[in-house]
Coordinates of C-alpha atoms and ligand atoms in Angstrom, one line a residue:
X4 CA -52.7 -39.2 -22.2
X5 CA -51.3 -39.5 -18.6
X6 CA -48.4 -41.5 -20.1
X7 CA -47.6 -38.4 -22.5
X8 CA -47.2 -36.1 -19.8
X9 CA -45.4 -38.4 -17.7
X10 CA -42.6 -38.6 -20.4
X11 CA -43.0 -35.2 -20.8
X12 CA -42.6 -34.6 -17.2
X13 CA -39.6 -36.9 -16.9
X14 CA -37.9 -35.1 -20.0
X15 CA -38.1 -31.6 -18.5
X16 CA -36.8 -32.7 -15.4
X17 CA -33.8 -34.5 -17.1
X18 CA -33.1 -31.3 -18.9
X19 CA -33.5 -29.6 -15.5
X20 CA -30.9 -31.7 -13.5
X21 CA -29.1 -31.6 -17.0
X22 CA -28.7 -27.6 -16.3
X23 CA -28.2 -28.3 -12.8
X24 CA -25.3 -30.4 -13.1
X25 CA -23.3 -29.0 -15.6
X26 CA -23.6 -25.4 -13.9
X27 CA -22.1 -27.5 -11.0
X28 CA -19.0 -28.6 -13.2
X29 CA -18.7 -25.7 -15.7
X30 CA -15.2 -24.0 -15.1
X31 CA -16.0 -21.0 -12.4
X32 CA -17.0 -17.8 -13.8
X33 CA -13.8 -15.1 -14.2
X34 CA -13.7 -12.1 -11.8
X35 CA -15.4 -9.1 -13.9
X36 CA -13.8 -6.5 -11.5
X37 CA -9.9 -6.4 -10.2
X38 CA -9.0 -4.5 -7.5
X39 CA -6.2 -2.1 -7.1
X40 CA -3.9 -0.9 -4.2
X41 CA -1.7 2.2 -6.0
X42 CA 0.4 2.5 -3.1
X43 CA 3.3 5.3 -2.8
X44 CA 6.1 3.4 -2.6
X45 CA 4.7 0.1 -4.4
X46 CA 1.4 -0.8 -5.8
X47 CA -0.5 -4.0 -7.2
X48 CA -3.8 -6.0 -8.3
X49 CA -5.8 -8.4 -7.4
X50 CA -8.9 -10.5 -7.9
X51 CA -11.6 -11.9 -5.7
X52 CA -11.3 -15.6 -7.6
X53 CA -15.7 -16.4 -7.5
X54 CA -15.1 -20.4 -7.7
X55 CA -12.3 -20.7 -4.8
X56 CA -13.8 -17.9 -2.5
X57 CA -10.8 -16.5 -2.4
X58 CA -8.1 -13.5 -3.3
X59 CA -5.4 -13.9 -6.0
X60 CA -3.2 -11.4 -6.1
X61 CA -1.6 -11.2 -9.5
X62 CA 2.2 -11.6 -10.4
X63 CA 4.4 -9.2 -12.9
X64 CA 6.1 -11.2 -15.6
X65 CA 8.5 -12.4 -13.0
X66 CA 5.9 -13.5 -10.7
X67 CA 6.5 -10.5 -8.5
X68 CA 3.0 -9.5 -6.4
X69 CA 3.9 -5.5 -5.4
X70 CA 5.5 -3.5 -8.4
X71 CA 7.9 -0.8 -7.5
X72 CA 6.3 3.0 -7.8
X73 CA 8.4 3.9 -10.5
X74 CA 7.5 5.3 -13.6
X75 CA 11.1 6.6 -16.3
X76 CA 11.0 8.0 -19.5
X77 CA 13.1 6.9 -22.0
X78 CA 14.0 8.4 -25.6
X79 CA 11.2 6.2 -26.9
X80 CA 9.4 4.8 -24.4
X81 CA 7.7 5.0 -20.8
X82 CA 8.5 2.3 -18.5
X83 CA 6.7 1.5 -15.3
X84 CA 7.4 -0.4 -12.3
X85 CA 10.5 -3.0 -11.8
X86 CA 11.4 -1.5 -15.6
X87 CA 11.4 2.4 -14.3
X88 CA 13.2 1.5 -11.2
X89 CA 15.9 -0.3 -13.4
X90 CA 16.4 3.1 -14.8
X91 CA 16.6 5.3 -11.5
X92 CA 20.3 4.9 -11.4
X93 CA 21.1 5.9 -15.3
X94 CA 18.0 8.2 -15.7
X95 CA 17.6 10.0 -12.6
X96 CA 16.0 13.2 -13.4
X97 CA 13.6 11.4 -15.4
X98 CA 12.7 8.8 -13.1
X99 CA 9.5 9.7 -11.2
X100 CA 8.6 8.0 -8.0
X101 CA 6.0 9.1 -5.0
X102 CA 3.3 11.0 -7.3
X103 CA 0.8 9.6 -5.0
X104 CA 2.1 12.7 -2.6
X105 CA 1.3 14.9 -5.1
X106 CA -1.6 13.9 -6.7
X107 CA -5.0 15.9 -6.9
X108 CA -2.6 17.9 -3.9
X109 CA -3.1 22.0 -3.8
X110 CA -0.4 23.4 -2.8
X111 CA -1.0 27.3 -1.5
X112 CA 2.3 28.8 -3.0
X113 CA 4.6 27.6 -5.5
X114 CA 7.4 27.6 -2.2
X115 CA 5.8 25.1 -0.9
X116 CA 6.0 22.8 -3.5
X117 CA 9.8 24.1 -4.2
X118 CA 10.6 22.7 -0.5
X119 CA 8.7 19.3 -1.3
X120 CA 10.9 19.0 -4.6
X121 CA 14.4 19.3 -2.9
X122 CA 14.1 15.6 -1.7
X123 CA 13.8 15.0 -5.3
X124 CA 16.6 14.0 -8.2
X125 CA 13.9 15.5 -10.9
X126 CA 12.1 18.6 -11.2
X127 CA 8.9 20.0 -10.4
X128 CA 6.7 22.9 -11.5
X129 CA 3.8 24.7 -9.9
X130 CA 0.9 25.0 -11.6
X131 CA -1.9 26.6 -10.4
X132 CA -1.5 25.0 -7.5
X133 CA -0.9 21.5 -8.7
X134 CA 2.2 19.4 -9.5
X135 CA 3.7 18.8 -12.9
X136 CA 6.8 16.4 -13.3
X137 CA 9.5 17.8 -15.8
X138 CA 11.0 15.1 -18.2
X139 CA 13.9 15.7 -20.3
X140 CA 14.7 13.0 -23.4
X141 CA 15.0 14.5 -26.8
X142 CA 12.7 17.5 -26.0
X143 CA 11.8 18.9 -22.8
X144 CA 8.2 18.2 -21.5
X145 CA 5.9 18.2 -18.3
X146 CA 3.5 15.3 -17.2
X147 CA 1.4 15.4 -14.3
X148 CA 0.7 13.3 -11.0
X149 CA -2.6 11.3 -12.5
X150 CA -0.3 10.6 -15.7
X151 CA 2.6 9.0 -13.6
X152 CA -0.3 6.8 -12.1
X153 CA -2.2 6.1 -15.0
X154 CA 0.9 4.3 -16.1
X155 CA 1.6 2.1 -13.4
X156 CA -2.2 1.3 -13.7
X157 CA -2.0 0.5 -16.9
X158 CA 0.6 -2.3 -16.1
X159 CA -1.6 -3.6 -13.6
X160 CA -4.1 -3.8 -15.8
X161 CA -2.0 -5.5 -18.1
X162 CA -1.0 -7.8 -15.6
X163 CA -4.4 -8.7 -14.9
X164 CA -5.4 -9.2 -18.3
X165 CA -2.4 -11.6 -19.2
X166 CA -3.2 -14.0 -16.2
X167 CA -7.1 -13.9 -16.9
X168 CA -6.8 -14.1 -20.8
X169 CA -9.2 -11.8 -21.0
X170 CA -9.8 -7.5 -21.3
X171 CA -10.2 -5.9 -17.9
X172 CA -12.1 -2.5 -18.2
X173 CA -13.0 -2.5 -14.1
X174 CA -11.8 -1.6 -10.8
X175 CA -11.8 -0.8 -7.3
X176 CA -8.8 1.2 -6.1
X177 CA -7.6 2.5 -2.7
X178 CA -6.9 5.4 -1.2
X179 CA -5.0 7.0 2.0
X180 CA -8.5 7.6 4.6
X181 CA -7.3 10.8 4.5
X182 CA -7.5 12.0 0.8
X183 CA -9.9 14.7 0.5
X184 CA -12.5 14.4 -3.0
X185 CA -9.9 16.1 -5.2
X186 CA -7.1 13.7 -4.6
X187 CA -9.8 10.7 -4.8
X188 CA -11.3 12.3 -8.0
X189 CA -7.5 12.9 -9.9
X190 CA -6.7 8.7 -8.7
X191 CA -10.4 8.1 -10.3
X192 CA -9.0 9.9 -13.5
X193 CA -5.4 8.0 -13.1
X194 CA -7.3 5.2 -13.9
X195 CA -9.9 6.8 -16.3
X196 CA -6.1 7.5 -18.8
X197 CA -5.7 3.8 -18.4
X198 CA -8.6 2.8 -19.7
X199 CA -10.3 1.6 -16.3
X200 CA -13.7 2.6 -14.5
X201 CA -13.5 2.8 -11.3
X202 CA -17.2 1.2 -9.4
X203 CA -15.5 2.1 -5.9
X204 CA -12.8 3.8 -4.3
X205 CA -12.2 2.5 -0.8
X206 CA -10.1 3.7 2.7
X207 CA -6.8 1.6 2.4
X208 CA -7.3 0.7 6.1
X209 CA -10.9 -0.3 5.6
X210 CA -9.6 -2.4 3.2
X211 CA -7.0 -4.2 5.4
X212 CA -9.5 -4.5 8.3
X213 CA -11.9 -6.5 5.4
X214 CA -8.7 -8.7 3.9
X215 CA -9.0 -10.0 7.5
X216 CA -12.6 -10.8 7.4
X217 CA -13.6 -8.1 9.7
X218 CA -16.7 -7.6 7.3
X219 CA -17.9 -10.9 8.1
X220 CA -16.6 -11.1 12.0
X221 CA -18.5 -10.0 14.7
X222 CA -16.5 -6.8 15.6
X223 CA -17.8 -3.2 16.3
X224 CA -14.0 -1.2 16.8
X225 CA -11.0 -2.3 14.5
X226 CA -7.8 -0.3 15.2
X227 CA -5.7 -0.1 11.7
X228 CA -1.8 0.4 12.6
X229 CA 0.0 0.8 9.1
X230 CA 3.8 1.2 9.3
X231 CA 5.4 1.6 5.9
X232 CA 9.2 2.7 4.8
X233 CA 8.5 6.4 6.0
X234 CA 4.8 7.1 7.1
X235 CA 2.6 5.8 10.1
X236 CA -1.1 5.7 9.8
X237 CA -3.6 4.7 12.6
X238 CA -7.1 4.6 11.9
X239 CA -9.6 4.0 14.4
X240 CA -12.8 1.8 12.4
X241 CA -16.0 1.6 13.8
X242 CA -18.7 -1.1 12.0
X243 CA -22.0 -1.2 12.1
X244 CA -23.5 -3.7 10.1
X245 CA -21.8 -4.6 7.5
X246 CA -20.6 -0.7 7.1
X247 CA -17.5 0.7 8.5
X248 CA -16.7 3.9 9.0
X249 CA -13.6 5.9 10.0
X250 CA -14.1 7.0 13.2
X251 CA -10.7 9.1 14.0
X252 CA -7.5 8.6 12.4
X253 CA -3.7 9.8 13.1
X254 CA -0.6 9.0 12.1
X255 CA 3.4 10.5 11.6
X256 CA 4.6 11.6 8.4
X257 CA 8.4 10.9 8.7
X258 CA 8.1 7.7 10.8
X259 CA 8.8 4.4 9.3
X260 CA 11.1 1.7 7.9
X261 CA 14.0 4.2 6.8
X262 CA 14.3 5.8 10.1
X263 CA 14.9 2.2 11.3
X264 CA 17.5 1.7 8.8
X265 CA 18.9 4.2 9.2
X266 CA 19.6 4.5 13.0
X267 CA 21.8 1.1 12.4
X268 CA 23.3 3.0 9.7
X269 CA 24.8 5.2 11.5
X270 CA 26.2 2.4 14.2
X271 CA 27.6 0.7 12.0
X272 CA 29.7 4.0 10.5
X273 CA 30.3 4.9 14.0
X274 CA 32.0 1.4 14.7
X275 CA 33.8 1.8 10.9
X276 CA 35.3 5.5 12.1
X277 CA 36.5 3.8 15.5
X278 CA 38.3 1.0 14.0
X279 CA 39.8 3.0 10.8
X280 CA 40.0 6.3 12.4
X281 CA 37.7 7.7 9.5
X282 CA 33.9 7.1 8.5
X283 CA 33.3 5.4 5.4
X284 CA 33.1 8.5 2.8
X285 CA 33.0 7.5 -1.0
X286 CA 29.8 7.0 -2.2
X287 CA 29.6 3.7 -3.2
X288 CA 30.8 2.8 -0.1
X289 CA 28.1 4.4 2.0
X290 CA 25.5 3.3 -0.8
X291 CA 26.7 -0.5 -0.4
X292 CA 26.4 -0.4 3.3
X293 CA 22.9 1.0 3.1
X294 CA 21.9 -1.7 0.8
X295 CA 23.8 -4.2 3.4
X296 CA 22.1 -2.3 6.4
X297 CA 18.9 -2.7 4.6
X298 CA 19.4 -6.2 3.8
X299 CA 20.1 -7.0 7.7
X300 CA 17.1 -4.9 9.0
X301 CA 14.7 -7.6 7.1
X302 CA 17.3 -10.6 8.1
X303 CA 16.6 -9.2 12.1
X304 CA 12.9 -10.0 11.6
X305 CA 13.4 -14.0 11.2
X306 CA 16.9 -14.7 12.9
X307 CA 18.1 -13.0 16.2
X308 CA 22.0 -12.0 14.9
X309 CA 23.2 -11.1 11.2
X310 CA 26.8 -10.7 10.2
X311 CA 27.4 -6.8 8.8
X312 CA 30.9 -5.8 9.4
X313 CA 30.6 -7.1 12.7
X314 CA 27.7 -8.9 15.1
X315 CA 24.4 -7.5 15.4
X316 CA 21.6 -8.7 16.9
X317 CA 17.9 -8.3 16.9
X318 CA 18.1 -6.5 21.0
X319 CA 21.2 -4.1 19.5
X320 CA 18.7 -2.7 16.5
X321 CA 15.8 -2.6 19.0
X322 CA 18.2 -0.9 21.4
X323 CA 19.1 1.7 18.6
X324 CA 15.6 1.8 17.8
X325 CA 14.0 2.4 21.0
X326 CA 12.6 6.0 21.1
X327 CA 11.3 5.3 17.1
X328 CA 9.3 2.5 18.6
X329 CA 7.8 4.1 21.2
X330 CA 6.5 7.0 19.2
X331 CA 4.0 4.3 17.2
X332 CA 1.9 4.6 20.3
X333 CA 0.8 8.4 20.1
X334 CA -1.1 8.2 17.4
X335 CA -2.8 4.7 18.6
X336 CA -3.7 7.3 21.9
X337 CA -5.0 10.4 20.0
X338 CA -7.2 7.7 18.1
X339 CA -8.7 6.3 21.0
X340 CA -9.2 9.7 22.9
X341 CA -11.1 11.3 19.5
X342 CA -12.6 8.3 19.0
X343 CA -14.0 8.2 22.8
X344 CA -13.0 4.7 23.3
X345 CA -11.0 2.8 25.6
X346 CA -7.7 0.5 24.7
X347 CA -9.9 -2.2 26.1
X348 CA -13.4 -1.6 23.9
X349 CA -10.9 -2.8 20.5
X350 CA -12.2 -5.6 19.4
X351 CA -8.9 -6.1 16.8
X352 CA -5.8 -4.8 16.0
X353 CA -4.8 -5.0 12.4
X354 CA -0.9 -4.8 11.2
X355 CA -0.3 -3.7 7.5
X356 CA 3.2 -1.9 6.1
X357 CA 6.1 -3.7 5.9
X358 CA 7.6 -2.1 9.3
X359 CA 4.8 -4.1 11.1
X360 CA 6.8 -7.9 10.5
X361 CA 9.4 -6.0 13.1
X362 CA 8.8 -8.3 15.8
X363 CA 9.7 -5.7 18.6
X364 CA 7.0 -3.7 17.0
X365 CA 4.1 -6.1 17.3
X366 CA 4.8 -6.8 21.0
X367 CA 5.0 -3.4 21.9
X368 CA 1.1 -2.8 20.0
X369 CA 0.5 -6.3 21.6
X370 CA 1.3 -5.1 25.2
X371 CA -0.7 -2.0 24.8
X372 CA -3.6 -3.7 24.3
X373 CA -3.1 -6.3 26.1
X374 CA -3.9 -8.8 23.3
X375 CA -2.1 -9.9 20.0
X376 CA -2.4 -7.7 16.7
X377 CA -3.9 -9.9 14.3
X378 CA -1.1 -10.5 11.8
X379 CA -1.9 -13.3 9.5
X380 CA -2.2 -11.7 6.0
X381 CA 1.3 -10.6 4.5
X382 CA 1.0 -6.7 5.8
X383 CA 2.7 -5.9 2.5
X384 CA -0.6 -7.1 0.8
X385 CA -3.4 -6.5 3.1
X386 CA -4.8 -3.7 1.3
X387 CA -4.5 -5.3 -2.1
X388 CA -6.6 -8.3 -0.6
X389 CA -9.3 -6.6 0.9
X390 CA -9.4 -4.1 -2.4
X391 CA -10.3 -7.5 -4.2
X392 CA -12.7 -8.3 -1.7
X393 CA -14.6 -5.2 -2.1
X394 CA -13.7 -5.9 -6.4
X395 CA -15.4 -9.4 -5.9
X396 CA -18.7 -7.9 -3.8
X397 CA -19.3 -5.1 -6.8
X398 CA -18.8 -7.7 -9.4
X399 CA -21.7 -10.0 -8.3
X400 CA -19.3 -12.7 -7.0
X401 CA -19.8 -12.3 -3.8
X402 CA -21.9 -15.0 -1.8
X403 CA -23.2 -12.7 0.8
X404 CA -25.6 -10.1 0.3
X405 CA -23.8 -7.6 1.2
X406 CA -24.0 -3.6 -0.5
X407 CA -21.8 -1.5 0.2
X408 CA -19.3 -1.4 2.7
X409 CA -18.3 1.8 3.8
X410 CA -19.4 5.0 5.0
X411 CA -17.9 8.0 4.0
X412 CA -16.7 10.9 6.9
X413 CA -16.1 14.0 4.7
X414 CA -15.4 16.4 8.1
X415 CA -13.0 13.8 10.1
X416 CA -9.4 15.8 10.6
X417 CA -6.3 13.6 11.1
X418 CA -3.4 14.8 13.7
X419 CA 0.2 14.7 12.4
X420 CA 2.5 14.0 14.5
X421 CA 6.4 14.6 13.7
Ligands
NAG514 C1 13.2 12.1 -30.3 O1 13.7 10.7 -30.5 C2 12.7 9.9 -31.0 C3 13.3 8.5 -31.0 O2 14.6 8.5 -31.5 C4 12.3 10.4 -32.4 O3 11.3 9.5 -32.9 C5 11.8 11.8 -32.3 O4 11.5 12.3 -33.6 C6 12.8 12.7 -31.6 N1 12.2 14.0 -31.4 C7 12.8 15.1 -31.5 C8 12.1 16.4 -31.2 O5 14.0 15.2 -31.9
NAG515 C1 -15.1 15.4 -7.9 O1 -15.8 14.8 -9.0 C2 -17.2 14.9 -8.9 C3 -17.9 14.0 -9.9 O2 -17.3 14.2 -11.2 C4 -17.6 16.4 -9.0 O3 -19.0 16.5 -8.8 C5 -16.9 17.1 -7.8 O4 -17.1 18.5 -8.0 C6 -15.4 16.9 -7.9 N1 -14.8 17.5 -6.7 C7 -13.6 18.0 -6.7 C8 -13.2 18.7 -5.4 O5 -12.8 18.1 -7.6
NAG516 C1 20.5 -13.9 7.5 O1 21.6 -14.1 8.5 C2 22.0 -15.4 8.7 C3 23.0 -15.3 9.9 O2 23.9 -14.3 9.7 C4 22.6 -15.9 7.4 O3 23.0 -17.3 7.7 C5 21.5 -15.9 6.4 O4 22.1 -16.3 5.2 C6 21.0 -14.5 6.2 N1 19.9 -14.6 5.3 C7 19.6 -13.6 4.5 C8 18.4 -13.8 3.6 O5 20.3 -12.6 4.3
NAG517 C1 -4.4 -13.3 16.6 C2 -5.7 -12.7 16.4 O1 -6.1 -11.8 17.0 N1 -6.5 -13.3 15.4 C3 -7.8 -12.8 15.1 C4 -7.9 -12.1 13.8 O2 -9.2 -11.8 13.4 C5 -10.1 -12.8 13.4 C6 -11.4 -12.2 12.9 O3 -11.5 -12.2 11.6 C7 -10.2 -13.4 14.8 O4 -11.2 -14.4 14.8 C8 -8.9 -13.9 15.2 O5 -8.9 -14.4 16.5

């Protein structure tokens, strides 16, 4: 009898350590939830990868990790991303770009929205308040903000799918800290038309203070400096816990990577009209030398001189750039006088935007604080990484117990500085 239930002992632990062994060398278990940073300019997806403890962000077909923005309607089709942008040259009044600045956005009279529209090659309507795109192929019809979304969510859905080999039905998407519950609800029903439910929308700089592990560090104030191609925001982050909240944020609405651009722009014209005796005036002229000014703007952030119809160095476009620079620290004062808090009581600084690989840039935030911005994680995908993060924590992957993640601050104002 003892015999019996020794074998029978013995065979219930072998099927035990049986279990145990080949949970430990089945293939990981595939991220349930992707995350999702719809940006203005460019957006993209990633995944918190369960196995690896890590992010993925996900390529296009091409391997790309941001897709442009860009949605453009064709006769028969719509086409999203590097496809739409493809088209904004051909198609131009039905090639739709920035709908994030309109979307779930009241506007108090239809004027208002007619000034927005004049910075735009296609048309606008006001309706009731809200925005509707005009597009013109065969027949003439209108398609609103959470459409234009919804489409370039649907690619990154589509992306996501193709590289897990499996249907994605859920998200977590970001939004500006500032977006009031209409905006957040209309992104919530952007991805609702493609086919997504959304389990959380987060702050994009809560996001980028977590891609850096600021969840999991022992920090109480995180400053969030995001510099893009023509908007600053700073957000001031406070953390208690494992919770942030947004404790004051400001920023500039026509301050960012264009302004740079454009500032050696105009030098190099300037030295063009001196050495010609006129300024470069046909179009394609002055739309190649952007492109070439653009192109040595990026060069000036890894080598100290670029070649672009004459010598300029990295000091020259700082030089030009001075005044631009210096106007990045107002908002980083008005957070820490609404947020009561000294330059020296931040425990980190975050960079994220494109504008922020500027090395001028990161001294000058270095210098004010008097430490170094934490700049590790590619500033262009920050917020997509710590989207995934927050993907990976609702989707059970996570290894911490850890809830929720942010508190919401439904009466915080942010100053706009021009
Ligand atoms: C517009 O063009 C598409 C594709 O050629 C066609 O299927 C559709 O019937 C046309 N619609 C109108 C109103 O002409
Ligand atoms: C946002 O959506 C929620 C849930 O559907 C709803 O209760 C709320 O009234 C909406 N708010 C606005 C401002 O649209
Ligand atoms: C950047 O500039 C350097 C020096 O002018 C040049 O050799 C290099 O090819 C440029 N690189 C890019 C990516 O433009
Ligand atoms: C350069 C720098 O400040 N790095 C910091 C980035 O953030 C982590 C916390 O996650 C710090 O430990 C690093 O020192």
């Amino acid at each position: 009898m003892a015999g019996e239930m020794s074998i029978l002992g013995s065979a219930i632990l072998a099927l035990f350590l049986a279990g145990y062994l080949g949970q430990q060398y089945l293939p990981p278990p595939k991220p349930k939830v992707i995350g999702l940073d719809l940006g203005t300019t460019f957006c993209s997806v990633g995944v918190f990868r369960p196995g690896m403890g890590d992010v993925e962000v996900i390529g296009d077909e091409e391997g790309r990790k941001s897709i442009p923005s860009v949605v453009s309607f064709s006769l028969t089709q719509v086409h999203a991303g590097y496809d739409g942008l493809e088209l904004a040259d051909s198609n131009p009044h039905n090639t739709i770009y920035d709908a994030k600045r309109f979307i779930g956005k009241i506007f108090d009279k239809p004027e208002d929205l007619e000034r927005e529209s004049a910075r735009y090659p296609f048309k606008m309507v006001y309706n009731n308040g809200g925005t509707e795109f005009v597009v013109s192929t065969n027949r003439t019809f209108t398609v609103s903000p959470e459409f234009i979304s919804s489409q370039l969510l649907l690619k990154l859905r589509k992306m996501a799918e193709r590289h897990l080999g499996m249907p994605v039905h859920k998200a977590v998407i970001s939004v500006p800290a500032e977006f009031d519950e209409r905006q957040r609800n209309y992104t919530i029903r952007a991805a609702n038309l493609a086919g997504l439910d959304i389990l959380r929308v987060i702050n994009e700089p809560t996001a980028a203070a977590m891609a850096y592990g600021m969840h999991k560090a022992d920090v109480s104030n995180v400053l969030v400096v995001d510099l893009g191609g023509g908007t600053l925001d700073v957000s001031l982050l406070n953390k208690q816990g494992a919770m942030f909240f947004t404790r004051a944020m400001a920023g500039n609405n026509k301050l960012g990577g264009q302004d740079f651009s454009q500032r050696l722009l105009q030098y190099i014209v300037e030295k063009v009209r001196q050495r010609f005796g006129i300024p470069p005036s046909r179009e394609e002229d002055v739309h190649r030398l952007r492109q070439a000014v653009e192109a040595a703007k990026l060069n000036l952030t890894l080598n100290p001189r670029v070649l672009l119809e004459e010598p300029v160095t990295r000091e020259l476009f700082e030089e030009l750039n001075a005044d631009l620079f210096q106007k990045i620290l107002a908002p980083v004062r008005t957070v820490l006088a609404e947020g009561q808090l000294e330059k020296a009581e931040v425990d980190e600084v975050v960079l994220v935007g494109g504008s922020t690989r500027i090395p001028r840039i990161r001294k000058i935030i270095g210098q004010f604080f008097g430490k170094d911005p934490n700049t590790s994680v590619d500033p262009d995908l920050a917020v997509v990484t710590g989207v995934a993060i927050q993907a990976g924590i609702m989707g059970g992957a996570w290894p911490l117990q850890v809830s929720a993640l942010e508190i919401s601050n439904r009466h915080l104002r942010k100053t706009n500085f021009h």
